[in-house]
mmCIF file of C-alpha atoms and ligand atoms in Angstrom:
data_model
loop_
_atom_site.group_PDB
_atom_site.id
_atom_site.type_symbol
_atom_site.label_atom_id
_atom_site.label_comp_id
_atom_site.label_asym_id
_atom_site.label_seq_id
_atom_site.Cartn_x
_atom_site.Cartn_y
_atom_site.Cartn_z
ATOM 1 C CA UNK A 1 32.770 -1.897 23.508
ATOM 2 C CA UNK A 2 30.155 -4.258 24.070
ATOM 3 C CA UNK A 3 28.471 -5.498 21.028
ATOM 4 C CA UNK A 4 28.522 -2.402 18.891
ATOM 5 C CA UNK A 5 28.221 -0.095 21.986
ATOM 6 C CA UNK A 6 31.104 2.063 22.833
ATOM 7 C CA UNK A 7 29.795 1.687 26.604
ATOM 8 C CA UNK A 8 32.984 3.481 28.219
ATOM 9 C CA UNK A 9 31.901 6.517 25.995
ATOM 10 C CA UNK A 10 28.485 6.468 27.585
ATOM 11 C CA UNK A 11 29.828 6.926 30.998
ATOM 12 C CA UNK A 12 28.539 10.414 32.607
ATOM 13 C CA UNK A 13 25.944 10.694 29.647
ATOM 14 C CA UNK A 14 22.385 11.181 31.052
ATOM 15 C CA UNK A 15 20.163 8.676 30.199
ATOM 16 C CA UNK A 16 17.900 7.556 28.818
ATOM 17 C CA UNK A 17 18.987 8.187 25.532
ATOM 18 C CA UNK A 18 18.916 7.047 21.809
ATOM 19 C CA UNK A 19 21.896 5.738 20.281
ATOM 20 C CA UNK A 20 21.933 5.491 16.463
ATOM 21 C CA UNK A 21 24.557 3.424 14.978
ATOM 22 C CA UNK A 22 25.239 5.284 11.925
ATOM 23 C CA UNK A 23 27.466 3.009 10.069
ATOM 24 C CA UNK A 24 24.306 0.252 9.875
ATOM 25 C CA UNK A 25 22.062 3.157 8.801
ATOM 26 C CA UNK A 26 24.402 3.670 6.109
ATOM 27 C CA UNK A 27 24.629 0.217 5.077
ATOM 28 C CA UNK A 28 20.988 -0.288 5.130
ATOM 29 C CA UNK A 29 20.611 2.501 2.655
ATOM 30 C CA UNK A 30 23.552 1.238 0.619
ATOM 31 C CA UNK A 31 21.492 -2.078 0.823
ATOM 32 C CA UNK A 32 18.480 -0.395 -0.550
ATOM 33 C CA UNK A 33 20.126 1.642 -3.141
ATOM 34 C CA UNK A 34 21.600 -1.656 -4.346
ATOM 35 C CA UNK A 35 18.235 -3.454 -4.777
ATOM 36 C CA UNK A 36 15.941 -0.402 -5.597
ATOM 37 C CA UNK A 37 18.784 0.262 -8.375
ATOM 38 C CA UNK A 38 17.902 -3.142 -9.958
ATOM 39 C CA UNK A 39 14.372 -1.602 -10.916
ATOM 40 C CA UNK A 40 13.912 0.936 -13.692
ATOM 41 C CA UNK A 41 11.977 3.829 -12.248
ATOM 42 C CA UNK A 42 11.700 2.627 -8.541
ATOM 43 C CA UNK A 43 11.897 5.403 -6.098
ATOM 44 C CA UNK A 44 12.286 5.820 -2.468
ATOM 45 C CA UNK A 45 10.749 8.679 -0.344
ATOM 46 C CA UNK A 46 11.682 7.811 3.419
ATOM 47 C CA UNK A 47 8.878 7.887 6.000
ATOM 48 C CA UNK A 48 9.876 10.718 7.751
ATOM 49 C CA UNK A 49 7.405 9.762 10.470
ATOM 50 C CA UNK A 50 9.461 6.785 11.563
ATOM 51 C CA UNK A 51 12.650 9.328 12.898
ATOM 52 C CA UNK A 52 12.601 12.733 12.054
ATOM 53 C CA UNK A 53 16.099 13.341 13.982
ATOM 54 C CA UNK A 54 17.935 15.977 12.155
ATOM 55 C CA UNK A 55 21.150 13.709 12.125
ATOM 56 C CA UNK A 56 19.197 10.932 10.612
ATOM 57 C CA UNK A 57 17.371 13.206 8.333
ATOM 58 C CA UNK A 58 20.799 14.355 7.110
ATOM 59 C CA UNK A 59 22.365 10.668 6.568
ATOM 60 C CA UNK A 60 19.360 9.930 4.497
ATOM 61 C CA UNK A 61 19.247 13.019 2.473
ATOM 62 C CA UNK A 62 22.937 12.441 1.662
ATOM 63 C CA UNK A 63 22.309 9.063 0.470
ATOM 64 C CA UNK A 64 19.963 10.650 -2.162
ATOM 65 C CA UNK A 65 16.444 9.633 -1.283
ATOM 66 C CA UNK A 66 13.416 11.479 -1.217
ATOM 67 C CA UNK A 67 10.950 11.922 1.932
ATOM 68 C CA UNK A 68 7.358 11.298 2.407
ATOM 69 C CA UNK A 69 5.727 13.899 5.267
ATOM 70 C CA UNK A 70 2.543 13.377 7.011
ATOM 71 C CA UNK A 71 2.793 17.555 8.422
ATOM 72 C CA UNK A 72 4.042 20.700 7.897
ATOM 73 C CA UNK A 73 6.287 20.244 10.975
ATOM 74 C CA UNK A 74 7.839 17.075 8.843
ATOM 75 C CA UNK A 75 7.917 19.100 5.719
ATOM 76 C CA UNK A 76 9.822 21.858 6.965
ATOM 77 C CA UNK A 77 12.346 19.523 9.153
ATOM 78 C CA UNK A 78 13.012 17.886 5.686
ATOM 79 C CA UNK A 79 13.627 21.323 3.629
ATOM 80 C CA UNK A 80 15.847 22.571 6.787
ATOM 81 C CA UNK A 81 17.608 19.156 6.341
ATOM 82 C CA UNK A 82 18.381 19.895 2.678
ATOM 83 C CA UNK A 83 15.877 17.354 0.861
ATOM 84 C CA UNK A 84 14.705 19.103 -2.429
ATOM 85 C CA UNK A 85 11.339 20.141 -2.481
ATOM 86 C CA UNK A 86 10.679 18.059 -5.559
ATOM 87 C CA UNK A 87 11.755 15.166 -3.812
ATOM 88 C CA UNK A 88 9.229 15.490 -0.925
ATOM 89 C CA UNK A 89 5.516 13.985 -1.117
ATOM 90 C CA UNK A 90 2.876 14.887 1.319
ATOM 91 C CA UNK A 91 0.005 12.821 2.996
ATOM 92 C CA UNK A 92 -2.341 12.764 5.742
ATOM 93 C CA UNK A 93 -5.970 12.863 6.404
ATOM 94 C CA UNK A 94 -6.192 16.014 8.015
ATOM 95 C CA UNK A 95 -4.280 18.535 6.357
ATOM 96 C CA UNK A 96 -4.411 22.119 7.701
ATOM 97 C CA UNK A 97 -4.380 25.410 5.446
ATOM 98 C CA UNK A 98 -0.934 26.608 6.464
ATOM 99 C CA UNK A 99 0.184 23.150 5.923
ATOM 100 C CA UNK A 100 -1.154 22.842 2.368
ATOM 101 C CA UNK A 101 0.197 26.642 1.731
ATOM 102 C CA UNK A 102 3.674 25.429 2.996
ATOM 103 C CA UNK A 103 3.738 22.388 0.331
ATOM 104 C CA UNK A 104 2.497 25.089 -2.388
ATOM 105 C CA UNK A 105 4.887 27.627 -1.261
ATOM 106 C CA UNK A 106 8.050 24.991 -1.408
ATOM 107 C CA UNK A 107 6.434 23.447 -4.617
ATOM 108 C CA UNK A 108 6.668 19.734 -3.361
ATOM 109 C CA UNK A 109 6.500 16.795 -5.531
ATOM 110 C CA UNK A 110 2.449 16.010 -5.066
ATOM 111 C CA UNK A 111 -0.011 15.796 -2.428
ATOM 112 C CA UNK A 112 -1.358 12.480 -1.471
ATOM 113 C CA UNK A 113 -5.168 13.449 -1.470
ATOM 114 C CA UNK A 114 -7.598 11.500 0.790
ATOM 115 C CA UNK A 115 -10.965 13.228 0.153
ATOM 116 C CA UNK A 116 -12.965 15.063 -2.423
ATOM 117 C CA UNK A 117 -13.266 17.902 0.621
ATOM 118 C CA UNK A 118 -9.487 18.203 0.456
ATOM 119 C CA UNK A 119 -9.206 18.292 -3.178
ATOM 120 C CA UNK A 120 -11.371 21.291 -3.135
ATOM 121 C CA UNK A 121 -9.509 22.940 -0.558
ATOM 122 C CA UNK A 122 -6.076 22.151 -2.211
ATOM 123 C CA UNK A 123 -7.504 23.728 -5.550
ATOM 124 C CA UNK A 124 -8.767 26.896 -3.873
ATOM 125 C CA UNK A 125 -5.480 27.359 -1.973
ATOM 126 C CA UNK A 126 -3.637 26.825 -5.012
ATOM 127 C CA UNK A 127 -5.691 29.268 -7.254
ATOM 128 C CA UNK A 128 -5.161 31.923 -4.763
ATOM 129 C CA UNK A 129 -1.370 31.617 -5.324
ATOM 130 C CA UNK A 130 -1.805 31.250 -9.096
ATOM 131 C CA UNK A 131 -0.351 27.917 -8.960
ATOM 132 C CA UNK A 132 -1.205 24.080 -9.773
ATOM 133 C CA UNK A 133 -1.014 21.605 -7.336
ATOM 134 C CA UNK A 134 -0.091 17.952 -8.301
ATOM 135 C CA UNK A 135 -2.128 15.346 -6.758
ATOM 136 C CA UNK A 136 -2.077 11.818 -6.129
ATOM 137 C CA UNK A 137 -4.882 10.150 -4.607
ATOM 138 C CA UNK A 138 -4.882 7.582 -1.885
ATOM 139 C CA UNK A 139 -6.976 4.734 -2.409
ATOM 140 C CA UNK A 140 -8.015 2.341 0.159
ATOM 141 C CA UNK A 141 -7.474 -0.862 -1.353
ATOM 142 C CA UNK A 142 -9.406 -2.967 1.387
ATOM 143 C CA UNK A 143 -6.371 -5.117 1.698
ATOM 144 C CA UNK A 144 -5.750 -6.705 5.296
ATOM 145 C CA UNK A 145 -2.252 -6.923 6.523
ATOM 146 C CA UNK A 146 -0.919 -9.658 8.842
ATOM 147 C CA UNK A 147 0.315 -7.429 11.518
ATOM 148 C CA UNK A 148 -0.996 -5.470 14.756
ATOM 149 C CA UNK A 149 -4.498 -4.044 14.595
ATOM 150 C CA UNK A 150 -3.359 -0.567 15.397
ATOM 151 C CA UNK A 151 -1.078 -0.165 12.521
ATOM 152 C CA UNK A 152 -3.059 -1.687 9.858
ATOM 153 C CA UNK A 153 -4.465 1.069 7.100
ATOM 154 C CA UNK A 154 -5.847 -0.516 4.259
ATOM 155 C CA UNK A 155 -9.172 -2.140 5.478
ATOM 156 C CA UNK A 156 -12.653 -0.286 4.076
ATOM 157 C CA UNK A 157 -13.116 0.314 8.332
ATOM 158 C CA UNK A 158 -9.911 2.396 8.254
ATOM 159 C CA UNK A 159 -10.161 6.342 8.130
ATOM 160 C CA UNK A 160 -7.479 6.596 5.247
ATOM 161 C CA UNK A 161 -7.872 7.064 1.691
ATOM 162 C CA UNK A 162 -10.667 7.145 -1.105
ATOM 163 C CA UNK A 163 -12.750 4.189 -1.504
ATOM 164 C CA UNK A 164 -12.008 1.924 -4.679
ATOM 165 C CA UNK A 165 -15.474 2.532 -5.949
ATOM 166 C CA UNK A 166 -14.953 6.259 -5.842
ATOM 167 C CA UNK A 167 -11.784 6.336 -7.140
ATOM 168 C CA UNK A 168 -12.971 7.032 -11.125
ATOM 169 C CA UNK A 169 -15.576 9.785 -10.043
ATOM 170 C CA UNK A 170 -12.758 11.851 -7.515
ATOM 171 C CA UNK A 171 -10.385 11.723 -11.069
ATOM 172 C CA UNK A 172 -13.154 13.073 -12.784
ATOM 173 C CA UNK A 173 -13.818 16.022 -10.324
ATOM 174 C CA UNK A 174 -10.148 16.779 -10.207
ATOM 175 C CA UNK A 175 -10.413 16.829 -14.083
ATOM 176 C CA UNK A 176 -12.685 19.945 -13.687
ATOM 177 C CA UNK A 177 -10.795 21.524 -11.194
ATOM 178 C CA UNK A 178 -8.242 24.321 -12.806
ATOM 179 C CA UNK A 179 -5.560 24.560 -10.021
ATOM 180 C CA UNK A 180 -5.129 20.650 -9.579
ATOM 181 C CA UNK A 181 -3.116 18.150 -11.541
ATOM 182 C CA UNK A 182 -3.805 14.211 -11.410
ATOM 183 C CA UNK A 183 -0.380 12.872 -11.057
ATOM 184 C CA UNK A 184 -0.834 9.379 -9.502
ATOM 185 C CA UNK A 185 -2.246 6.731 -7.282
ATOM 186 C CA UNK A 186 -1.125 6.129 -3.429
ATOM 187 C CA UNK A 187 -1.911 2.953 -1.501
ATOM 188 C CA UNK A 188 -0.588 1.860 2.179
ATOM 189 C CA UNK A 189 -1.815 -1.166 3.383
ATOM 190 C CA UNK A 190 -0.281 -1.000 6.807
ATOM 191 C CA UNK A 191 3.455 -1.484 9.016
ATOM 192 C CA UNK A 192 5.574 -3.908 10.427
ATOM 193 C CA UNK A 193 4.571 -6.569 7.284
ATOM 194 C CA UNK A 194 6.681 -9.693 7.050
ATOM 195 C CA UNK A 195 4.491 -11.757 4.832
ATOM 196 C CA UNK A 196 5.518 -10.734 1.042
ATOM 197 C CA UNK A 197 1.925 -11.850 -0.078
ATOM 198 C CA UNK A 198 0.248 -9.281 1.304
ATOM 199 C CA UNK A 199 2.028 -6.748 -0.897
ATOM 200 C CA UNK A 200 1.480 -9.308 -3.889
ATOM 201 C CA UNK A 201 -2.120 -9.015 -2.962
ATOM 202 C CA UNK A 202 -1.935 -5.232 -3.244
ATOM 203 C CA UNK A 203 -0.296 -5.405 -6.350
ATOM 204 C CA UNK A 204 -3.181 -7.627 -7.622
ATOM 205 C CA UNK A 205 -5.775 -4.806 -6.616
ATOM 206 C CA UNK A 206 -3.369 -2.270 -8.130
ATOM 207 C CA UNK A 207 -3.393 -4.082 -11.437
ATOM 208 C CA UNK A 208 -7.094 -4.526 -11.404
ATOM 209 C CA UNK A 209 -7.768 -0.727 -10.682
ATOM 210 C CA UNK A 210 -5.090 0.231 -13.786
ATOM 211 C CA UNK A 211 -6.868 -1.669 -16.156
ATOM 212 C CA UNK A 212 -9.966 -0.124 -15.347
ATOM 213 C CA UNK A 213 -8.575 3.347 -15.634
ATOM 214 C CA UNK A 214 -6.834 2.485 -18.935
ATOM 215 C CA UNK A 215 -10.082 1.344 -20.239
ATOM 216 C CA UNK A 216 -11.300 5.049 -19.736
ATOM 217 C CA UNK A 217 -8.161 6.756 -21.164
ATOM 218 C CA UNK A 218 -7.007 7.881 -18.053
ATOM 219 C CA UNK A 219 -3.036 7.920 -17.680
ATOM 220 C CA UNK A 220 -1.731 7.561 -14.305
ATOM 221 C CA UNK A 221 1.910 8.676 -14.000
ATOM 222 C CA UNK A 222 3.367 7.347 -10.661
ATOM 223 C CA UNK A 223 2.157 4.552 -8.327
ATOM 224 C CA UNK A 224 3.089 4.824 -4.905
ATOM 225 C CA UNK A 225 2.795 1.768 -2.719
ATOM 226 C CA UNK A 226 3.590 3.268 0.512
ATOM 227 C CA UNK A 227 5.736 1.630 3.092
ATOM 228 C CA UNK A 228 5.487 -1.450 5.479
ATOM 229 C CA UNK A 229 8.245 -3.856 5.186
ATOM 230 C CA UNK A 230 8.715 -4.969 8.852
ATOM 231 C CA UNK A 231 12.091 -5.716 10.533
ATOM 232 C CA UNK A 232 13.282 -8.689 12.852
ATOM 233 C CA UNK A 233 12.575 -7.557 16.296
ATOM 234 C CA UNK A 234 13.204 -10.769 17.554
ATOM 235 C CA UNK A 235 16.679 -11.283 16.060
ATOM 236 C CA UNK A 236 18.158 -7.732 15.414
ATOM 237 C CA UNK A 237 21.668 -8.580 15.752
ATOM 238 C CA UNK A 238 21.422 -11.497 13.209
ATOM 239 C CA UNK A 239 18.947 -9.814 10.966
ATOM 240 C CA UNK A 240 20.059 -6.149 11.137
ATOM 241 C CA UNK A 241 19.307 -5.355 7.563
ATOM 242 C CA UNK A 242 16.025 -6.500 5.935
ATOM 243 C CA UNK A 243 15.404 -8.460 3.064
ATOM 244 C CA UNK A 244 15.081 -5.783 0.220
ATOM 245 C CA UNK A 245 15.637 -7.698 -2.369
ATOM 246 C CA UNK A 246 12.687 -10.012 -1.689
ATOM 247 C CA UNK A 247 10.366 -6.954 -1.098
ATOM 248 C CA UNK A 248 11.442 -5.309 -4.436
ATOM 249 C CA UNK A 249 11.163 -8.229 -6.429
ATOM 250 C CA UNK A 250 7.579 -8.807 -5.001
ATOM 251 C CA UNK A 251 6.644 -5.776 -6.513
ATOM 252 C CA UNK A 252 8.642 -6.245 -9.795
ATOM 253 C CA UNK A 253 7.084 -9.725 -10.156
ATOM 254 C CA UNK A 254 3.351 -9.039 -9.206
ATOM 255 C CA UNK A 255 2.965 -5.308 -10.478
ATOM 256 C CA UNK A 256 2.132 -4.491 -14.059
ATOM 257 C CA UNK A 257 3.932 -1.143 -14.337
ATOM 258 C CA UNK A 258 3.041 0.580 -17.536
ATOM 259 C CA UNK A 259 6.057 1.738 -19.950
ATOM 260 C CA UNK A 260 7.396 5.142 -18.418
ATOM 261 C CA UNK A 261 5.359 4.833 -14.997
ATOM 262 C CA UNK A 262 7.200 5.380 -12.069
ATOM 263 C CA UNK A 263 7.026 3.430 -8.947
ATOM 264 C CA UNK A 264 7.371 5.058 -5.540
ATOM 265 C CA UNK A 265 7.882 3.844 -1.932
ATOM 266 C CA UNK A 266 7.718 5.236 1.273
ATOM 267 C CA UNK A 267 9.346 2.728 3.638
ATOM 268 C CA UNK A 268 10.283 4.021 7.354
ATOM 269 C CA UNK A 269 10.537 1.353 9.723
ATOM 270 C CA UNK A 270 12.781 -0.834 7.442
ATOM 271 C CA UNK A 271 15.015 2.147 6.993
ATOM 272 C CA UNK A 272 15.917 3.304 10.402
ATOM 273 C CA UNK A 273 14.637 0.659 12.698
ATOM 274 C CA UNK A 274 17.564 -1.575 13.320
ATOM 275 C CA UNK A 275 19.890 1.310 13.693
ATOM 276 C CA UNK A 276 18.535 2.634 16.743
ATOM 277 C CA UNK A 277 18.845 1.716 20.361
ATOM 278 C CA UNK A 278 17.386 3.244 23.459
ATOM 279 C CA UNK A 279 20.056 3.500 26.120
ATOM 280 C CA UNK A 280 18.673 3.384 29.857
ATOM 281 C CA UNK A 281 20.143 2.675 33.179
ATOM 282 C CA UNK A 282 18.668 0.260 36.012
ATOM 283 C CA UNK A 283 17.604 2.476 39.034
ATOM 284 C CA UNK A 284 16.483 -0.146 41.070
ATOM 285 C CA UNK A 285 16.163 -4.161 41.456
ATOM 286 C CA UNK A 286 13.113 -4.588 43.536
ATOM 287 C CA UNK A 287 12.116 -8.124 44.486
ATOM 288 C CA UNK A 288 8.323 -8.369 44.889
ATOM 289 C CA UNK A 289 6.267 -11.251 46.250
ATOM 290 C CA UNK A 290 6.275 -13.502 43.402
ATOM 291 C CA UNK A 291 8.491 -11.342 41.051
ATOM 292 C CA UNK A 292 11.235 -9.284 40.507
ATOM 293 C CA UNK A 293 11.432 -6.113 38.512
ATOM 294 C CA UNK A 294 13.961 -4.063 37.002
ATOM 295 C CA UNK A 295 12.960 -0.677 37.202
ATOM 296 C CA UNK A 296 14.824 1.246 34.108
ATOM 297 C CA UNK A 297 15.127 5.310 34.051
ATOM 298 C CA UNK A 298 13.440 5.146 30.623
ATOM 299 C CA UNK A 299 10.052 4.650 30.281
ATOM 300 C CA UNK A 300 6.855 4.546 28.083
ATOM 301 C CA UNK A 301 7.409 8.119 27.422
ATOM 302 C CA UNK A 302 10.988 7.203 25.842
ATOM 303 C CA UNK A 303 9.566 4.293 23.932
ATOM 304 C CA UNK A 304 5.817 3.737 23.889
ATOM 305 C CA UNK A 305 5.474 0.861 21.422
ATOM 306 C CA UNK A 306 5.269 -1.804 24.399
ATOM 307 C CA UNK A 307 2.440 -0.030 26.173
ATOM 308 C CA UNK A 308 0.776 0.799 22.882
ATOM 309 C CA UNK A 309 1.400 -2.437 20.777
ATOM 310 C CA UNK A 310 2.488 -4.859 23.021
ATOM 311 C CA UNK A 311 5.753 -4.604 20.706
ATOM 312 C CA UNK A 312 8.791 -6.752 21.613
ATOM 313 C CA UNK A 313 12.263 -5.159 21.790
ATOM 314 C CA UNK A 314 15.437 -6.874 22.495
ATOM 315 C CA UNK A 315 16.907 -6.092 25.752
ATOM 316 C CA UNK A 316 20.193 -6.820 26.983
ATOM 317 C CA UNK A 317 22.225 -5.672 30.018
ATOM 318 C CA UNK A 318 25.405 -4.279 28.575
ATOM 319 C CA UNK A 319 27.304 -3.886 31.925
ATOM 320 C CA UNK A 320 26.745 -7.468 33.499
ATOM 321 C CA UNK A 321 28.261 -10.994 32.574
ATOM 322 C CA UNK A 322 26.774 -12.510 35.812
ATOM 323 C CA UNK A 323 24.426 -15.589 35.244
ATOM 324 C CA UNK A 324 20.722 -14.774 34.041
ATOM 325 C CA UNK A 325 18.006 -13.931 36.046
ATOM 326 C CA UNK A 326 14.203 -13.009 35.400
ATOM 327 C CA UNK A 327 12.756 -9.789 35.523
ATOM 328 C CA UNK A 328 9.794 -7.771 34.721
ATOM 329 C CA UNK A 329 11.519 -4.892 32.874
ATOM 330 C CA UNK A 330 9.754 -1.474 33.811
ATOM 331 C CA UNK A 331 9.758 2.158 33.548
ATOM 332 C CA UNK A 332 9.347 4.698 36.212
ATOM 333 C CA UNK A 333 6.041 6.281 34.786
ATOM 334 C CA UNK A 334 2.799 6.171 36.840
ATOM 335 C CA UNK A 335 0.950 3.924 34.552
ATOM 336 C CA UNK A 336 0.746 0.163 34.796
ATOM 337 C CA UNK A 337 1.120 -0.092 31.271
ATOM 338 C CA UNK A 338 4.579 1.263 31.587
ATOM 339 C CA UNK A 339 6.548 -2.246 31.204
ATOM 340 C CA UNK A 340 8.753 -3.051 28.495
ATOM 341 C CA UNK A 341 8.812 -6.747 29.013
ATOM 342 C CA UNK A 342 7.737 -9.336 31.476
ATOM 343 C CA UNK A 343 9.427 -12.472 32.591
ATOM 344 C CA UNK A 344 12.599 -11.332 30.604
ATOM 345 C CA UNK A 345 15.753 -13.009 31.029
ATOM 346 C CA UNK A 346 18.708 -10.400 31.424
ATOM 347 C CA UNK A 347 22.511 -10.951 33.016
ATOM 348 C CA UNK A 348 22.065 -9.815 36.885
ATOM 349 C CA UNK A 349 21.127 -6.431 37.047
ATOM 350 C CA UNK A 350 22.432 -3.894 39.451
ATOM 351 C CA UNK A 351 21.636 -0.164 40.197
ATOM 352 C CA UNK A 352 23.474 1.963 37.472
ATOM 353 C CA UNK A 353 23.702 -0.905 35.037
ATOM 354 C CA UNK A 354 23.487 0.267 31.080
ATOM 355 C CA UNK A 355 20.610 -1.390 29.786
ATOM 356 C CA UNK A 356 19.909 -1.411 25.972
ATOM 357 C CA UNK A 357 16.570 -1.854 24.020
ATOM 358 C CA UNK A 358 17.068 -2.662 20.593
ATOM 359 C CA UNK A 359 15.412 -1.967 16.969
ATOM 360 C CA UNK A 360 14.193 1.012 18.421
ATOM 361 C CA UNK A 361 15.138 3.396 15.598
ATOM 362 C CA UNK A 362 11.712 3.596 14.314
ATOM 363 C CA UNK A 363 8.725 5.052 15.993
ATOM 364 C CA UNK A 364 10.915 5.368 18.822
ATOM 365 C CA UNK A 365 12.361 9.162 19.627
ATOM 366 C CA UNK A 366 9.942 10.533 17.293
ATOM 367 C CA UNK A 367 7.260 9.028 19.737
ATOM 368 C CA UNK A 368 8.344 10.305 22.985
ATOM 369 C CA UNK A 369 6.129 12.545 25.114
ATOM 370 C CA UNK A 370 6.685 14.848 27.939
ATOM 371 C CA UNK A 371 3.944 13.131 30.026
ATOM 372 C CA UNK A 372 5.116 13.326 33.870
ATOM 373 C CA UNK A 373 7.088 16.524 33.118
ATOM 374 C CA UNK A 374 9.824 14.194 32.070
ATOM 375 C CA UNK A 375 12.663 15.583 29.205
ATOM 376 C CA UNK A 376 12.590 14.225 25.987
ATOM 377 C CA UNK A 377 15.301 11.681 25.477
ATOM 378 C CA UNK A 378 18.155 12.980 23.515
ATOM 379 C CA UNK A 379 19.359 11.286 20.215
ATOM 380 C CA UNK A 380 22.896 10.684 19.342
ATOM 381 C CA UNK A 381 24.994 8.885 16.529
ATOM 382 C CA UNK A 382 28.398 7.122 16.417
ATOM 383 C CA UNK A 383 30.053 10.161 15.527
ATOM 384 C CA UNK A 384 28.961 12.171 18.440
ATOM 385 C CA UNK A 385 31.075 9.521 20.559
ATOM 386 C CA UNK A 386 34.087 9.718 18.178
ATOM 387 C CA UNK A 387 36.706 11.571 19.895
HETATM 388 N N1 LIG B 401 3.337 5.663 4.176
HETATM 389 C C1 LIG B 401 2.289 5.823 4.851
HETATM 390 C C2 LIG B 401 0.756 6.253 4.309
HETATM 391 C C3 LIG B 401 1.876 5.626 6.272
HETATM 392 O O1 LIG B 401 0.954 5.774 6.741
HETATM 393 C C4 LIG B 401 3.195 5.092 6.884
HETATM 394 C C5 LIG B 401 2.995 4.512 8.120
HETATM 395 C C6 LIG B 401 4.372 4.869 6.013
HETATM 396 C C7 LIG B 401 4.314 4.709 4.665
HETATM 397 C C8 LIG B 401 5.648 4.438 6.581
HETATM 398 O O2 LIG B 401 5.284 2.793 7.122
HETATM 399 P P1 LIG B 401 6.855 1.752 7.654
HETATM 400 O O3 LIG B 401 7.512 1.348 6.124
HETATM 401 O O4 LIG B 401 7.392 2.770 8.672
HETATM 402 O O5 LIG B 401 6.142 0.460 7.908
HETATM 403 N N2 LIG B 401 3.938 4.125 15.233
HETATM 404 C C9 LIG B 401 3.592 2.519 14.601
HETATM 405 C C10 LIG B 401 3.686 2.418 13.108
HETATM 406 C C11 LIG B 401 2.823 3.405 12.714
HETATM 407 C C12 LIG B 401 3.050 3.513 11.310
HETATM 408 C C13 LIG B 401 1.916 4.413 10.339
HETATM 409 N N3 LIG B 401 2.263 4.810 9.096
HETATM 410 C C14 LIG B 401 4.625 1.456 15.263
HETATM 411 O O6 LIG B 401 5.396 2.072 16.251
HETATM 412 O O7 LIG B 401 4.738 0.393 14.849
#
């Protein structure tokens, strides 16, 4: 063992691969359960987009949470993992007909609708089946979040949601359609948010909207505030479990829920981020003119976050206790952006050393690609190395 890693058991296992600490995942789920359980009518639908590995889905399903999906493929993965259909919600700006039909056939909890055009198509498809689709409207609250520009979603300039000023009109249109039933409002302002003020700003905006709707006698059953709670990428070992108390308390302090109203959350990263690790080996150490490269067998095809968002992942050499040396840690892909970190201190590296990139459980394996005709990385959980 080094850290939490059964490195002896990793011998002979083809790298790169994802290693999920299932105990940490279960502890994280238990922490969520404890905190969310303190608030009446709070409910989590895990954001499957963060990680849809069937072993991970199974553990989350066993913990009793629902699922937030953004495609037919995700809905199917959740049904296969045993999530009850009425615990599945479905969002996305561009739902295809087959995906809507899948949701209708399975009788999912509700569709998070993002435009009038989509609402009309859902109504038509539901009519053809003699069904009524439950719909919730994704409202763009025009709230900025302190996070990377590529992962902020709640600004008017983003493609997501229905503008606040159009909200009442859309609800009126829905009321005139026979095969849709309005059940709630949906919001999501971005991801990797660490400042609770961003969430309290969202609460303020929702409070205003609710008052407006109430004045018109419009009842909202569910408020869905999306996900977005960040994790500590800088100190994953010291902070393996996010501060869920602070997060849920922020909502309970700032959001005025009406009696009987339900509050839905769609956390992804905060659930699975810290339990996942990308395990890779050093292929070569290359001394260049001005710097030294540690060339790994994992690349941006296995973990694209550093290349795409300049994201930081802590890196550690699991095979060496030698003195620290400075490396640019890179992958084998034919792209200059295939860099995990520049000027990074690692225990001196040698060919074959096992390296871990931490905090890779969210948006890691699921965003892997086959670019350069590479194989997709396999995902293992602790139990896979038990014997
Ligand atoms: N709900 C909606 C409507 C979303 O768009 C998202 C994430 C979530 C929930 C879950 O957000 P979370 O709790 O995980 O922050 N690939 C990027 C993150 C993209 C997030 C997209 N939407 C990354 O690697 O940082």
